[in-house]
């Protein structure tokens, strides 16, 4: 990387972090808009790594600014604060060569219109390089109301949840059974110099020992393999679908779980719904890449009158929109953007989606409800209310491979077995008399 390219990456990192930390923008959206401006793949990887690491260690970086500055940067100095967070991430979490990281970050103050602050950036980054960042409670990255909710729902596990949510998540692969076997694919990875482990209890999964770019994975473009966390892969294990079963995936985008179900049983008659037409096009791309097919419809799943032909489904997957509190390690900006009223709105939507799922499910059919949330109101509490209003619904318990018992379902906490935080419940609709 030339000196100039290195500075440009730090400028972009500061702008992305400023937008995410101070202007309510989503990390995914900012990166999608910014990464195409960077020609070199290694530079793109560096930009992503800086942004993710900076957001994960936000609590420590803020502690450093509070302790080391008489007056930490205020709202008008958002880009300065973002640049400092980006600099700290390079020197601590990412352990980049200090000289290059330091000079490129200090130099970035100029194109950001802050030449007068370059000295200050230099002094603070040198201190971080010498001393490391001060220790800070991982819980401090969580907004107080959400922290209290996690502590209420998981009094004994809350600290471990906060700590695990700061860790970098491993890359999980799902090997496409239609194309190859996991053992054969692992050999191909080894031939490409990529080491992977076989995790416990998941039939299609591999975990990479260190991250690689998606297009470095052999056969990715041909659909031999997909990226999907182990917790998400477990959803397919909650089903036992006979050939030709009529299946509804109510909230399908971007299509990971639908693709997995079809890789296991391509004869399924699967309808993939999502309210977001743009995201639904990603489902079509995913299914085409892995070589399976399904019908896709853009619609509000909570209103079956608009999309249902009246023929009941044998099985329904409701992978519900949720707070994403179980995947903070993959989406660290969740902690910056969630508001208490979001949870109230999500709880209402989840209840409407559950009721709609029940309407379209045949008697004797199976509904799997899943979220990547840790909150009881979205998981065990939501299910308890549903079971109370639906006498024809009963829980079909899932085994310990899905995590610890949580009401009618099971909860996987983030970091357990290297997986994301996830909730799963399986319900059966009473057969007609
Ligand atoms: C957790 S994601 C689903 C992930 C997906 N199942 C997968 O494995 O790739 C939740 C999805 O619900 C969709 N969604 C939200 N409200 C919806 C609604 N009323 N009807 C249908 N889909 C909805 C969102 O657009 C989002 O794509």
mmCIF file of C-alpha atoms in Angstrom, residues 18-365:
data_model
loop_
_atom_site.group_PDB
_atom_site.id
_atom_site.type_symbol
_atom_site.label_atom_id
_atom_site.label_comp_id
_atom_site.label_asym_id
_atom_site.label_seq_id
_atom_site.Cartn_x
_atom_site.Cartn_y
_atom_site.Cartn_z
ATOM 1 C CA UNK A 18 -18.414 9.137 12.112
ATOM 2 C CA UNK A 19 -21.589 8.315 10.141
ATOM 3 C CA UNK A 20 -22.237 5.184 12.238
ATOM 4 C CA UNK A 21 -21.265 6.553 15.669
ATOM 5 C CA UNK A 22 -22.722 10.050 15.389
ATOM 6 C CA UNK A 23 -25.328 10.174 12.630
ATOM 7 C CA UNK A 24 -27.406 7.015 13.108
ATOM 8 C CA UNK A 25 -26.191 5.334 9.892
ATOM 9 C CA UNK A 26 -25.881 1.567 9.620
ATOM 10 C CA UNK A 27 -22.402 0.075 9.326
ATOM 11 C CA UNK A 28 -23.525 -2.294 6.582
ATOM 12 C CA UNK A 29 -24.992 0.538 4.488
ATOM 13 C CA UNK A 30 -21.969 2.810 4.975
ATOM 14 C CA UNK A 31 -19.532 0.046 4.056
ATOM 15 C CA UNK A 32 -21.595 -0.957 1.009
ATOM 16 C CA UNK A 33 -21.439 2.639 -0.205
ATOM 17 C CA UNK A 34 -17.744 3.115 0.617
ATOM 18 C CA UNK A 35 -16.003 -0.154 -0.240
ATOM 19 C CA UNK A 36 -16.575 0.153 -4.029
ATOM 20 C CA UNK A 37 -14.469 3.355 -3.915
ATOM 21 C CA UNK A 38 -11.439 1.248 -2.898
ATOM 22 C CA UNK A 39 -9.750 -0.587 -5.763
ATOM 23 C CA UNK A 40 -7.428 -2.949 -3.894
ATOM 24 C CA UNK A 41 -8.932 -5.991 -2.112
ATOM 25 C CA UNK A 42 -6.403 -5.798 0.751
ATOM 26 C CA UNK A 43 -7.243 -2.128 1.302
ATOM 27 C CA UNK A 44 -10.942 -3.008 1.399
ATOM 28 C CA UNK A 45 -10.262 -5.724 3.980
ATOM 29 C CA UNK A 46 -8.246 -3.255 6.066
ATOM 30 C CA UNK A 47 -10.995 -0.642 5.943
ATOM 31 C CA UNK A 48 -13.575 -3.186 7.117
ATOM 32 C CA UNK A 49 -11.290 -4.513 9.841
ATOM 33 C CA UNK A 50 -10.630 -1.013 11.207
ATOM 34 C CA UNK A 51 -14.346 -0.166 11.326
ATOM 35 C CA UNK A 52 -15.432 -3.425 12.972
ATOM 36 C CA UNK A 53 -12.596 -3.415 15.512
ATOM 37 C CA UNK A 54 -13.180 0.226 16.416
ATOM 38 C CA UNK A 55 -16.889 -0.391 17.047
ATOM 39 C CA UNK A 56 -16.197 -3.537 19.080
ATOM 40 C CA UNK A 57 -13.762 -1.787 21.394
ATOM 41 C CA UNK A 58 -15.736 1.447 21.652
ATOM 42 C CA UNK A 59 -15.926 1.256 25.467
ATOM 43 C CA UNK A 60 -12.126 1.096 25.859
ATOM 44 C CA UNK A 61 -11.489 3.845 23.299
ATOM 45 C CA UNK A 62 -13.974 6.147 25.032
ATOM 46 C CA UNK A 63 -12.358 5.383 28.404
ATOM 47 C CA UNK A 64 -8.987 6.416 26.911
ATOM 48 C CA UNK A 65 -10.388 9.699 25.575
ATOM 49 C CA UNK A 66 -12.007 10.479 28.942
ATOM 50 C CA UNK A 67 -8.811 9.747 30.855
ATOM 51 C CA UNK A 68 -6.285 11.266 28.465
ATOM 52 C CA UNK A 69 -8.020 14.454 27.364
ATOM 53 C CA UNK A 70 -9.107 17.356 29.547
ATOM 54 C CA UNK A 71 -12.108 17.702 27.208
ATOM 55 C CA UNK A 72 -12.910 14.658 25.012
ATOM 56 C CA UNK A 73 -14.182 15.486 21.484
ATOM 57 C CA UNK A 74 -17.761 16.784 21.554
ATOM 58 C CA UNK A 75 -20.549 16.513 18.957
ATOM 59 C CA UNK A 76 -18.891 19.052 16.597
ATOM 60 C CA UNK A 77 -15.706 16.973 16.602
ATOM 61 C CA UNK A 78 -17.298 13.720 15.435
ATOM 62 C CA UNK A 79 -14.725 13.053 12.714
ATOM 63 C CA UNK A 80 -11.870 13.636 15.143
ATOM 64 C CA UNK A 81 -13.369 11.183 17.636
ATOM 65 C CA UNK A 82 -13.946 8.679 14.811
ATOM 66 C CA UNK A 83 -10.357 9.061 13.562
ATOM 67 C CA UNK A 84 -9.031 8.452 17.079
ATOM 68 C CA UNK A 85 -11.186 5.336 17.464
ATOM 69 C CA UNK A 86 -9.878 4.141 14.078
ATOM 70 C CA UNK A 87 -6.286 4.803 15.179
ATOM 71 C CA UNK A 88 -6.694 2.997 18.508
ATOM 72 C CA UNK A 89 -8.182 -0.031 16.746
ATOM 73 C CA UNK A 90 -5.166 -0.318 14.446
ATOM 74 C CA UNK A 91 -2.625 -0.102 17.245
ATOM 75 C CA UNK A 92 -4.373 -2.336 19.775
ATOM 76 C CA UNK A 93 -6.996 -4.804 18.452
ATOM 77 C CA UNK A 94 -5.497 -5.145 14.960
ATOM 78 C CA UNK A 95 -1.857 -4.881 16.037
ATOM 79 C CA UNK A 96 -0.791 -3.247 12.756
ATOM 80 C CA UNK A 97 2.842 -2.217 12.323
ATOM 81 C CA UNK A 98 2.831 0.889 14.559
ATOM 82 C CA UNK A 99 4.865 3.200 12.367
ATOM 83 C CA UNK A 100 2.707 2.884 9.237
ATOM 84 C CA UNK A 101 -0.578 2.862 11.151
ATOM 85 C CA UNK A 102 0.376 5.871 13.174
ATOM 86 C CA UNK A 103 1.684 8.064 10.382
ATOM 87 C CA UNK A 104 -1.202 7.273 7.989
ATOM 88 C CA UNK A 105 -3.784 8.032 10.697
ATOM 89 C CA UNK A 106 -2.126 11.268 11.789
ATOM 90 C CA UNK A 107 -1.790 12.308 8.147
ATOM 91 C CA UNK A 108 -5.513 11.624 7.604
ATOM 92 C CA UNK A 109 -6.333 14.586 9.871
ATOM 93 C CA UNK A 110 -5.387 16.932 6.983
ATOM 94 C CA UNK A 111 -7.748 15.704 4.228
ATOM 95 C CA UNK A 112 -10.439 15.581 6.937
ATOM 96 C CA UNK A 113 -9.971 19.357 7.230
ATOM 97 C CA UNK A 114 -8.319 19.133 10.658
ATOM 98 C CA UNK A 115 -4.614 19.863 10.109
ATOM 99 C CA UNK A 116 -4.563 21.761 13.415
ATOM 100 C CA UNK A 117 -5.506 18.532 15.239
ATOM 101 C CA UNK A 118 -2.824 16.291 13.686
ATOM 102 C CA UNK A 119 -0.470 16.835 16.646
ATOM 103 C CA UNK A 120 -3.173 15.915 19.110
ATOM 104 C CA UNK A 121 -3.959 12.721 17.160
ATOM 105 C CA UNK A 122 -0.267 11.874 17.099
ATOM 106 C CA UNK A 123 0.109 12.338 20.872
ATOM 107 C CA UNK A 124 -2.964 10.252 21.738
ATOM 108 C CA UNK A 125 -2.082 7.416 19.355
ATOM 109 C CA UNK A 126 1.488 7.291 20.668
ATOM 110 C CA UNK A 127 0.128 6.991 24.175
ATOM 111 C CA UNK A 128 -2.152 4.128 23.107
ATOM 112 C CA UNK A 129 0.837 2.468 21.460
ATOM 113 C CA UNK A 130 2.908 2.794 24.669
ATOM 114 C CA UNK A 131 0.278 1.968 27.272
ATOM 115 C CA UNK A 132 -2.502 0.140 25.456
ATOM 116 C CA UNK A 133 -6.078 1.280 26.113
ATOM 117 C CA UNK A 134 -7.379 1.469 29.697
ATOM 118 C CA UNK A 135 -9.540 -1.442 30.799
ATOM 119 C CA UNK A 136 -13.259 -0.757 30.472
ATOM 120 C CA UNK A 137 -16.327 -2.779 31.345
ATOM 121 C CA UNK A 138 -17.592 -4.373 28.106
ATOM 122 C CA UNK A 139 -21.131 -3.605 29.331
ATOM 123 C CA UNK A 140 -20.432 0.110 28.843
ATOM 124 C CA UNK A 141 -20.821 -0.286 25.049
ATOM 125 C CA UNK A 142 -24.486 -1.195 25.653
ATOM 126 C CA UNK A 143 -27.094 1.542 26.096
ATOM 127 C CA UNK A 144 -28.203 1.556 29.750
ATOM 128 C CA UNK A 145 -31.789 0.408 29.065
ATOM 129 C CA UNK A 146 -30.638 -2.550 26.944
ATOM 130 C CA UNK A 147 -27.896 -3.472 29.414
ATOM 131 C CA UNK A 148 -30.504 -3.563 32.205
ATOM 132 C CA UNK A 149 -32.792 -5.729 30.075
ATOM 133 C CA UNK A 150 -30.024 -8.269 29.371
ATOM 134 C CA UNK A 151 -29.121 -8.266 33.096
ATOM 135 C CA UNK A 152 -32.781 -8.883 33.983
ATOM 136 C CA UNK A 153 -33.219 -11.676 31.434
ATOM 137 C CA UNK A 154 -29.788 -13.290 32.020
ATOM 138 C CA UNK A 155 -28.660 -12.290 35.538
ATOM 139 C CA UNK A 156 -25.950 -14.937 35.771
ATOM 140 C CA UNK A 157 -24.753 -14.795 32.172
ATOM 141 C CA UNK A 158 -24.957 -11.044 31.458
ATOM 142 C CA UNK A 159 -21.251 -10.291 31.957
ATOM 143 C CA UNK A 160 -20.244 -13.217 29.727
ATOM 144 C CA UNK A 161 -22.739 -11.987 27.098
ATOM 145 C CA UNK A 162 -21.248 -8.469 27.117
ATOM 146 C CA UNK A 163 -17.695 -9.846 26.911
ATOM 147 C CA UNK A 164 -18.511 -12.315 24.097
ATOM 148 C CA UNK A 165 -20.294 -9.568 22.145
ATOM 149 C CA UNK A 166 -16.977 -7.669 21.932
ATOM 150 C CA UNK A 167 -15.075 -10.604 20.438
ATOM 151 C CA UNK A 168 -14.430 -11.053 16.746
ATOM 152 C CA UNK A 169 -16.672 -13.850 15.456
ATOM 153 C CA UNK A 170 -15.083 -16.763 13.580
ATOM 154 C CA UNK A 171 -15.971 -17.421 9.940
ATOM 155 C CA UNK A 172 -18.378 -20.363 9.660
ATOM 156 C CA UNK A 173 -18.939 -22.160 6.381
ATOM 157 C CA UNK A 174 -21.891 -24.250 5.278
ATOM 158 C CA UNK A 175 -20.878 -26.899 2.773
ATOM 159 C CA UNK A 176 -23.462 -27.566 0.057
ATOM 160 C CA UNK A 177 -24.454 -31.236 0.269
ATOM 161 C CA UNK A 178 -25.713 -31.183 -3.316
ATOM 162 C CA UNK A 179 -22.232 -30.383 -4.567
ATOM 163 C CA UNK A 180 -19.712 -32.078 -2.293
ATOM 164 C CA UNK A 181 -19.069 -33.498 1.168
ATOM 165 C CA UNK A 182 -17.701 -31.613 4.109
ATOM 166 C CA UNK A 183 -14.577 -33.823 4.223
ATOM 167 C CA UNK A 184 -13.846 -33.302 0.544
ATOM 168 C CA UNK A 185 -14.376 -29.567 0.826
ATOM 169 C CA UNK A 186 -12.056 -29.412 3.829
ATOM 170 C CA UNK A 187 -9.334 -31.023 1.711
ATOM 171 C CA UNK A 188 -9.896 -28.400 -1.021
ATOM 172 C CA UNK A 189 -9.534 -25.689 1.594
ATOM 173 C CA UNK A 190 -6.288 -27.224 2.851
ATOM 174 C CA UNK A 191 -4.974 -27.348 -0.739
ATOM 175 C CA UNK A 192 -5.721 -23.623 -0.972
ATOM 176 C CA UNK A 193 -3.791 -23.059 2.269
ATOM 177 C CA UNK A 194 -6.940 -22.455 4.360
ATOM 178 C CA UNK A 195 -7.267 -24.358 7.636
ATOM 179 C CA UNK A 196 -10.692 -25.291 8.968
ATOM 180 C CA UNK A 197 -12.035 -27.245 11.940
ATOM 181 C CA UNK A 198 -15.053 -29.536 12.088
ATOM 182 C CA UNK A 199 -17.367 -28.287 14.854
ATOM 183 C CA UNK A 200 -19.401 -30.543 17.139
ATOM 184 C CA UNK A 201 -22.929 -31.466 16.226
ATOM 185 C CA UNK A 202 -23.489 -29.582 12.968
ATOM 186 C CA UNK A 203 -23.484 -31.782 9.891
ATOM 187 C CA UNK A 204 -22.650 -29.224 7.197
ATOM 188 C CA UNK A 205 -20.406 -26.792 9.065
ATOM 189 C CA UNK A 206 -16.724 -25.910 9.044
ATOM 190 C CA UNK A 207 -15.060 -23.135 11.074
ATOM 191 C CA UNK A 208 -12.070 -21.323 9.597
ATOM 192 C CA UNK A 209 -9.036 -20.907 11.856
ATOM 193 C CA UNK A 210 -8.476 -17.422 10.442
ATOM 194 C CA UNK A 211 -10.728 -15.243 8.306
ATOM 195 C CA UNK A 212 -10.347 -15.121 4.508
ATOM 196 C CA UNK A 213 -12.106 -13.092 1.828
ATOM 197 C CA UNK A 214 -15.200 -14.800 0.438
ATOM 198 C CA UNK A 215 -13.791 -15.008 -3.087
ATOM 199 C CA UNK A 216 -10.718 -16.835 -1.768
ATOM 200 C CA UNK A 217 -12.974 -19.774 -0.829
ATOM 201 C CA UNK A 218 -12.702 -22.506 -3.488
ATOM 202 C CA UNK A 219 -15.953 -22.942 -5.384
ATOM 203 C CA UNK A 220 -17.802 -20.134 -3.607
ATOM 204 C CA UNK A 221 -19.071 -18.596 -6.851
ATOM 205 C CA UNK A 222 -20.260 -22.061 -7.955
ATOM 206 C CA UNK A 223 -22.269 -22.523 -4.758
ATOM 207 C CA UNK A 224 -20.144 -25.266 -3.207
ATOM 208 C CA UNK A 225 -20.052 -23.350 0.047
ATOM 209 C CA UNK A 226 -21.760 -20.452 1.822
ATOM 210 C CA UNK A 227 -20.947 -18.295 4.830
ATOM 211 C CA UNK A 228 -23.353 -18.917 7.720
ATOM 212 C CA UNK A 229 -22.849 -18.954 11.474
ATOM 213 C CA UNK A 230 -23.305 -22.271 13.260
ATOM 214 C CA UNK A 231 -26.258 -20.932 15.239
ATOM 215 C CA UNK A 232 -28.094 -20.129 11.990
ATOM 216 C CA UNK A 233 -27.197 -23.536 10.523
ATOM 217 C CA UNK A 234 -28.828 -25.243 13.513
ATOM 218 C CA UNK A 235 -32.251 -23.993 12.349
ATOM 219 C CA UNK A 236 -32.356 -26.649 9.603
ATOM 220 C CA UNK A 237 -31.887 -29.322 12.295
ATOM 221 C CA UNK A 238 -35.146 -28.258 13.944
ATOM 222 C CA UNK A 239 -37.016 -29.592 10.878
ATOM 223 C CA UNK A 240 -37.539 -33.106 9.651
ATOM 224 C CA UNK A 241 -38.991 -32.497 6.206
ATOM 225 C CA UNK A 242 -40.106 -35.298 3.887
ATOM 226 C CA UNK A 243 -39.458 -35.053 0.168
ATOM 227 C CA UNK A 244 -41.865 -32.685 -1.562
ATOM 228 C CA UNK A 245 -43.103 -31.035 1.673
ATOM 229 C CA UNK A 246 -44.814 -27.688 1.246
ATOM 230 C CA UNK A 247 -42.733 -25.205 3.241
ATOM 231 C CA UNK A 248 -43.083 -21.487 3.925
ATOM 232 C CA UNK A 249 -40.097 -19.330 4.874
ATOM 233 C CA UNK A 250 -41.934 -16.210 6.079
ATOM 234 C CA UNK A 251 -38.985 -13.833 6.494
ATOM 235 C CA UNK A 252 -36.538 -15.281 4.034
ATOM 236 C CA UNK A 253 -34.029 -12.603 3.025
ATOM 237 C CA UNK A 254 -31.146 -12.836 2.378
ATOM 238 C CA UNK A 255 -31.945 -16.519 2.002
ATOM 239 C CA UNK A 256 -29.378 -18.428 4.051
ATOM 240 C CA UNK A 257 -31.823 -20.700 5.852
ATOM 241 C CA UNK A 258 -34.023 -21.323 2.801
ATOM 242 C CA UNK A 259 -30.908 -22.309 0.843
ATOM 243 C CA UNK A 260 -29.811 -24.675 3.609
ATOM 244 C CA UNK A 261 -33.211 -26.405 3.770
ATOM 245 C CA UNK A 262 -33.182 -26.846 -0.018
ATOM 246 C CA UNK A 263 -29.577 -28.080 -0.111
ATOM 247 C CA UNK A 264 -30.716 -30.796 2.290
ATOM 248 C CA UNK A 265 -33.949 -31.585 0.436
ATOM 249 C CA UNK A 266 -34.157 -29.966 -3.035
ATOM 250 C CA UNK A 267 -37.588 -31.488 -3.709
ATOM 251 C CA UNK A 268 -39.213 -29.144 -1.152
ATOM 252 C CA UNK A 269 -41.991 -26.952 -2.511
ATOM 253 C CA UNK A 270 -40.700 -23.813 -0.777
ATOM 254 C CA UNK A 271 -42.218 -20.340 -0.806
ATOM 255 C CA UNK A 272 -39.800 -17.616 0.312
ATOM 256 C CA UNK A 273 -41.499 -14.396 1.440
ATOM 257 C CA UNK A 274 -39.969 -11.135 2.497
ATOM 258 C CA UNK A 275 -41.482 -7.695 2.864
ATOM 259 C CA UNK A 276 -38.361 -6.074 1.412
ATOM 260 C CA UNK A 277 -38.295 -6.571 -2.372
ATOM 261 C CA UNK A 278 -34.673 -5.469 -2.656
ATOM 262 C CA UNK A 279 -33.540 -7.970 -0.038
ATOM 263 C CA UNK A 280 -35.680 -10.633 -1.718
ATOM 264 C CA UNK A 281 -33.591 -10.308 -4.881
ATOM 265 C CA UNK A 282 -30.654 -11.466 -2.743
ATOM 266 C CA UNK A 283 -32.644 -14.615 -1.925
ATOM 267 C CA UNK A 284 -32.979 -15.336 -5.641
ATOM 268 C CA UNK A 285 -29.238 -14.769 -6.144
ATOM 269 C CA UNK A 286 -28.359 -17.037 -3.211
ATOM 270 C CA UNK A 287 -30.648 -19.846 -4.354
ATOM 271 C CA UNK A 288 -29.337 -19.621 -7.920
ATOM 272 C CA UNK A 289 -25.721 -19.700 -6.711
ATOM 273 C CA UNK A 290 -26.206 -22.866 -4.628
ATOM 274 C CA UNK A 291 -28.265 -24.477 -7.416
ATOM 275 C CA UNK A 292 -31.718 -24.838 -5.825
ATOM 276 C CA UNK A 293 -35.047 -23.210 -6.553
ATOM 277 C CA UNK A 294 -38.046 -21.790 -4.734
ATOM 278 C CA UNK A 295 -40.859 -19.372 -5.382
ATOM 279 C CA UNK A 296 -40.180 -15.903 -4.019
ATOM 280 C CA UNK A 297 -42.821 -13.285 -3.215
ATOM 281 C CA UNK A 298 -42.396 -9.778 -1.815
ATOM 282 C CA UNK A 299 -45.200 -9.295 0.706
ATOM 283 C CA UNK A 300 -46.051 -8.533 4.322
ATOM 284 C CA UNK A 301 -46.120 -12.042 5.746
ATOM 285 C CA UNK A 302 -48.394 -10.855 8.558
ATOM 286 C CA UNK A 303 -51.212 -10.363 6.007
ATOM 287 C CA UNK A 304 -51.812 -13.761 4.389
ATOM 288 C CA UNK A 305 -54.876 -12.459 2.523
ATOM 289 C CA UNK A 306 -52.457 -10.606 0.228
ATOM 290 C CA UNK A 307 -50.268 -13.586 -0.746
ATOM 291 C CA UNK A 308 -51.712 -16.938 0.381
ATOM 292 C CA UNK A 309 -53.516 -19.224 -2.094
ATOM 293 C CA UNK A 310 -55.353 -20.992 0.751
ATOM 294 C CA UNK A 311 -53.384 -24.270 0.520
ATOM 295 C CA UNK A 312 -51.937 -24.965 3.977
ATOM 296 C CA UNK A 313 -48.209 -25.504 4.507
ATOM 297 C CA UNK A 314 -46.713 -28.633 6.080
ATOM 298 C CA UNK A 315 -44.053 -26.558 7.815
ATOM 299 C CA UNK A 316 -43.313 -22.889 8.415
ATOM 300 C CA UNK A 317 -40.060 -21.183 9.331
ATOM 301 C CA UNK A 318 -40.511 -17.841 11.062
ATOM 302 C CA UNK A 319 -36.991 -16.410 11.365
ATOM 303 C CA UNK A 320 -38.403 -13.242 12.822
ATOM 304 C CA UNK A 321 -37.192 -9.651 12.561
ATOM 305 C CA UNK A 322 -35.685 -8.939 15.993
ATOM 306 C CA UNK A 323 -33.350 -6.771 18.060
ATOM 307 C CA UNK A 324 -30.262 -8.680 16.782
ATOM 308 C CA UNK A 325 -28.879 -8.587 20.334
ATOM 309 C CA UNK A 326 -27.424 -12.086 19.836
ATOM 310 C CA UNK A 327 -25.201 -11.002 16.939
ATOM 311 C CA UNK A 328 -23.626 -7.820 18.296
ATOM 312 C CA UNK A 329 -20.186 -9.335 17.628
ATOM 313 C CA UNK A 330 -21.105 -9.373 13.902
ATOM 314 C CA UNK A 331 -23.148 -6.151 13.879
ATOM 315 C CA UNK A 332 -21.552 -3.979 16.578
ATOM 316 C CA UNK A 333 -23.535 -0.915 15.478
ATOM 317 C CA UNK A 334 -26.740 -2.559 16.764
ATOM 318 C CA UNK A 335 -25.785 -1.093 20.156
ATOM 319 C CA UNK A 336 -25.725 2.431 18.733
ATOM 320 C CA UNK A 337 -29.010 2.301 16.918
ATOM 321 C CA UNK A 338 -31.515 0.345 19.039
ATOM 322 C CA UNK A 339 -34.160 2.331 20.923
ATOM 323 C CA UNK A 340 -36.580 0.972 23.579
ATOM 324 C CA UNK A 341 -39.547 1.633 21.297
ATOM 325 C CA UNK A 342 -37.971 -0.634 18.635
ATOM 326 C CA UNK A 343 -38.396 -3.592 20.973
ATOM 327 C CA UNK A 344 -42.057 -2.759 21.597
ATOM 328 C CA UNK A 345 -42.673 -2.526 17.838
ATOM 329 C CA UNK A 346 -40.753 -5.758 17.169
ATOM 330 C CA UNK A 347 -42.710 -7.610 19.861
ATOM 331 C CA UNK A 348 -45.984 -6.570 18.219
ATOM 332 C CA UNK A 349 -44.751 -7.554 14.736
ATOM 333 C CA UNK A 350 -43.452 -10.934 15.960
ATOM 334 C CA UNK A 351 -46.862 -11.675 17.525
ATOM 335 C CA UNK A 352 -48.660 -10.787 14.263
ATOM 336 C CA UNK A 353 -46.239 -12.945 12.262
ATOM 337 C CA UNK A 354 -46.762 -15.885 14.637
ATOM 338 C CA UNK A 355 -50.537 -15.584 14.265
ATOM 339 C CA UNK A 356 -50.228 -15.445 10.467
ATOM 340 C CA UNK A 357 -47.916 -18.479 10.474
ATOM 341 C CA UNK A 358 -50.547 -20.396 12.433
ATOM 342 C CA UNK A 359 -53.292 -19.472 9.977
ATOM 343 C CA UNK A 360 -51.393 -20.933 7.012
ATOM 344 C CA UNK A 361 -50.023 -24.046 8.776
ATOM 345 C CA UNK A 362 -51.911 -27.334 8.315
ATOM 346 C CA UNK A 363 -53.174 -29.243 11.366
ATOM 347 C CA UNK A 364 -50.350 -31.577 12.404
ATOM 348 C CA UNK A 365 -47.809 -29.208 10.807
#
